[in-house]
Amino acid sequence: MKSDITFGQYVEGDSLIHRLDPRIKIVIALIYIVVIFLAKSATAFALLTAAAVVFVLMTGIPPRLIFRAMRPLVFIIVFTAVINLFFMRGEHLLFEFHFIRIYREGIVNAFLIVLRILLLIVATSVFMTYTTTPLALTDALEQLLNPLKKLRVPVHEFSMMMTIALRFIPTLIDETQKIINAQTARGADFTTGSLLQRGRALIPILIPLFISAFRRADELATAMECRCYTGGEGRTRMNSLKSEPKDWIFFSLILLLGAAVVCLNRFFPLVTIRL
């Protein structure tokens, strides 16, 4: 199970995207996500897809890791596609059977919505988890949220919690797989029976998983206390974050990408998405 889900795992590398300032990468990821939602036309989605392919190739990350990150969302992707396919109305009817009607606009809309979800996964994976270490991500989040300290917001603690939660996703997935294997070896069946029976079968998994999660949290808290961790007040960093010209060049390219998407929506739409 762990090999199928790679979300939250850092992939070591020395690509340009790996070496970008993590603060810039977070901002770039947010801008790229906004640009994805701004895309309304087929030409805009084609440009964003080409850009996503280039980003993945730049990182040197095997594409299979990106596809594995999409597996947990297969149900959501399929459900979204079905909703748009069967409930979207248009002018060009392609198929009709009783109350089922499929329009050309529904097919186009379903395809572009699914593509949008896939691009969102690529954006968060390439610029955040796969190319940024948890420590760098914590430091970047803390510095970006620094102005909130004036409002007495515990920025360091908030950043630390987010990073720890992200880091422990693969660990808990691995723990879940171990519990499933142990219960299966004892004769438990998780694949047959009614929906209610399958739900009851999950109880022997959830209870040990919660106990394991609380135990790991307690061990982590003890380890942090033994190292005299007291929060962000007065803490120094071994590596200070510094922006370089390449960071701002890449940032400018993302802004140009956003401007290109807006122009394509307006002047060269070809096919427009309907929400």
Tab-separated table of N, CA, C and O in Angstrom, residues 176-190 201 203-205 208:
chain	number	residue	atom	x	y	z
A	176	THR	N	-0.943	1.172	8.471
A	176	THR	CA	-2.240	0.593	8.110
A	176	THR	C	-2.069	-0.707	7.336
A	176	THR	O	-2.776	-1.688	7.575
A	177	GLN	N	-1.117	-0.722	6.396
A	177	GLN	CA	-0.885	-1.930	5.605
A	177	GLN	C	-0.405	-3.085	6.491
A	177	GLN	O	-0.812	-4.236	6.299
A	178	LYS	N	0.442	-2.780	7.455
A	178	LYS	CA	0.919	-3.829	8.369
A	178	LYS	C	-0.231	-4.418	9.184
A	178	LYS	O	-0.311	-5.632	9.385
A	179	ILE	N	-1.137	-3.556	9.651
A	179	ILE	CA	-2.284	-4.031	10.439
A	179	ILE	C	-3.205	-4.880	9.569
A	179	ILE	O	-3.705	-5.921	10.000
A	180	ILE	N	-3.439	-4.432	8.324
A	180	ILE	CA	-4.290	-5.207	7.412
A	180	ILE	C	-3.685	-6.584	7.162
A	180	ILE	O	-4.387	-7.608	7.175
A	181	ASN	N	-2.375	-6.627	6.924
A	181	ASN	CA	-1.719	-7.918	6.693
A	181	ASN	C	-1.829	-8.825	7.917
A	181	ASN	O	-2.062	-10.037	7.792
A	182	ALA	N	-1.675	-8.230	9.111
A	182	ALA	CA	-1.769	-9.031	10.335
A	182	ALA	C	-3.186	-9.569	10.540
A	182	ALA	O	-3.370	-10.743	10.902
A	183	GLN	N	-4.185	-8.728	10.297
A	183	GLN	CA	-5.576	-9.169	10.460
A	183	GLN	C	-5.964	-10.191	9.395
A	183	GLN	O	-6.719	-11.127	9.664
A	184	THR	N	-5.443	-10.021	8.169
A	184	THR	CA	-5.722	-10.991	7.111
A	184	THR	C	-5.121	-12.346	7.456
A	184	THR	O	-5.729	-13.397	7.200
A	185	ALA	N	-3.921	-12.338	8.041
A	185	ALA	CA	-3.290	-13.591	8.449
A	185	ALA	C	-4.083	-14.295	9.542
A	185	ALA	O	-4.001	-15.535	9.678
A	186	ARG	N	-4.889	-13.536	10.295
A	186	ARG	CA	-5.727	-14.123	11.349
A	186	ARG	C	-7.103	-14.526	10.825
A	186	ARG	O	-7.970	-14.914	11.600
A	187	GLY	N	-7.310	-14.362	9.517
A	187	GLY	CA	-8.565	-14.803	8.912
A	187	GLY	C	-9.565	-13.710	8.654
A	187	GLY	O	-10.698	-14.002	8.244
A	188	ALA	N	-9.207	-12.455	8.852
A	188	ALA	CA	-10.142	-11.362	8.599
A	188	ALA	C	-10.353	-11.197	7.103
A	188	ALA	O	-9.435	-11.388	6.306
A	189	ASP	N	-11.586	-10.833	6.721
A	189	ASP	CA	-11.950	-10.666	5.312
A	189	ASP	C	-12.469	-9.247	5.109
A	189	ASP	O	-13.461	-8.848	5.715
A	190	PHE	N	-11.778	-8.476	4.257
A	190	PHE	CA	-12.140	-7.080	4.024
A	190	PHE	C	-12.711	-6.845	2.626
A	190	PHE	O	-12.998	-5.707	2.257
A	201	ALA	N	-15.792	-4.755	9.542
A	201	ALA	CA	-14.482	-5.394	9.428
A	201	ALA	C	-13.344	-4.394	9.586
A	201	ALA	O	-12.204	-4.789	9.870
A	203	ILE	N	-13.161	-2.132	11.901
A	203	ILE	CA	-12.930	-1.817	13.322
A	203	ILE	C	-11.622	-2.414	13.825
A	203	ILE	O	-10.850	-1.732	14.521
A	204	PRO	N	-11.311	-3.677	13.520
A	204	PRO	CA	-10.011	-4.219	13.971
A	204	PRO	C	-8.810	-3.507	13.362
A	204	PRO	O	-7.686	-3.710	13.833
A	205	ILE	N	-9.030	-2.686	12.334
A	205	ILE	CA	-7.928	-1.913	11.749
A	205	ILE	C	-7.828	-0.542	12.395
A	205	ILE	O	-6.741	-0.076	12.736
A	208	PRO	N	-6.293	-0.392	16.365
A	208	PRO	CA	-4.820	-0.429	16.465
A	208	PRO	C	-4.154	0.761	15.785
A	208	PRO	O	-3.105	1.229	16.235
